[in-house]
XYZ file of C-alpha atoms in Angstrom:
73
model
C -6.732 13.826 -0.748
C -3.308 13.557 -2.310
C -0.265 13.528 -0.225
C 1.245 17.205 -0.804
C 4.741 18.259 0.853
C 6.296 21.245 0.838
C 9.355 22.759 1.916
C 7.605 24.851 4.986
C 6.103 20.870 5.972
C 10.056 19.681 6.178
C 11.422 22.727 8.163
C 10.278 21.325 11.640
C 11.594 18.126 11.220
C 14.705 16.475 12.284
C 17.599 15.697 10.012
C 16.734 12.034 9.722
C 13.083 12.574 9.290
C 13.653 14.789 6.700
C 15.784 12.679 4.361
C 12.860 10.106 4.688
C 10.103 12.647 3.443
C 12.180 13.543 0.654
C 12.551 9.888 -0.258
C 8.957 9.404 -0.338
C 8.378 12.705 -2.457
C 10.911 11.644 -4.512
C 9.408 8.274 -5.055
C 5.436 9.478 -5.497
C 6.760 11.947 -8.003
C 9.080 9.401 -10.541
C 5.853 7.114 -10.404
C 3.681 10.297 -11.222
C 5.998 10.910 -14.063
C 6.370 6.988 -15.766
C 2.707 7.061 -15.446
C 2.536 3.592 -13.764
C 0.630 5.136 -10.336
C -2.672 5.144 -9.770
C -4.312 6.952 -6.877
C -6.893 6.364 -4.735
C -9.825 8.718 -6.054
C -11.446 8.579 -2.224
C -8.117 9.249 0.007
C -4.976 10.215 -2.340
C -3.538 6.665 -1.267
C -1.226 4.737 -4.017
C -3.304 1.652 -5.131
C -2.234 -1.392 -5.523
C -3.453 -3.283 -8.915
C -3.519 -6.886 -10.067
C -3.956 -8.023 -13.725
C -6.532 -10.572 -14.582
C -6.959 -11.656 -17.841
C -7.647 -7.992 -19.909
C -8.310 -6.056 -16.977
C -6.176 -4.833 -14.012
C -7.655 -4.351 -11.155
C -6.654 -2.163 -8.111
C -7.249 -1.753 -4.103
C -6.295 1.121 -2.226
C -4.647 -0.733 1.188
C -5.601 2.219 3.215
C -9.144 2.790 2.372
C -10.329 -0.843 0.676
C -11.533 1.459 -2.235
C -11.385 -1.048 -5.680
C -11.556 -0.284 -9.258
C -11.391 -2.064 -11.847
C -9.483 -1.219 -15.850
C -9.780 -2.551 -18.992
C -5.975 -2.925 -20.449
C -6.232 -1.847 -24.059
C -4.165 -3.938 -26.378
């Protein structure tokens, strides 16, 4: 499930938490726009990746899901 923040979610937080969530939201949106980020299809968290030869190996730090992808040259 992807992370989705709405303005309504942020209404009930204090100013410090509001700023933290806004920062996280902006960072995630920036990663999506750049196309660098890959999100786990099981849980929606950001996946870490390692490059090995001509492949990228993705691993979700939350649920442990792993995916391999061939890099096109």
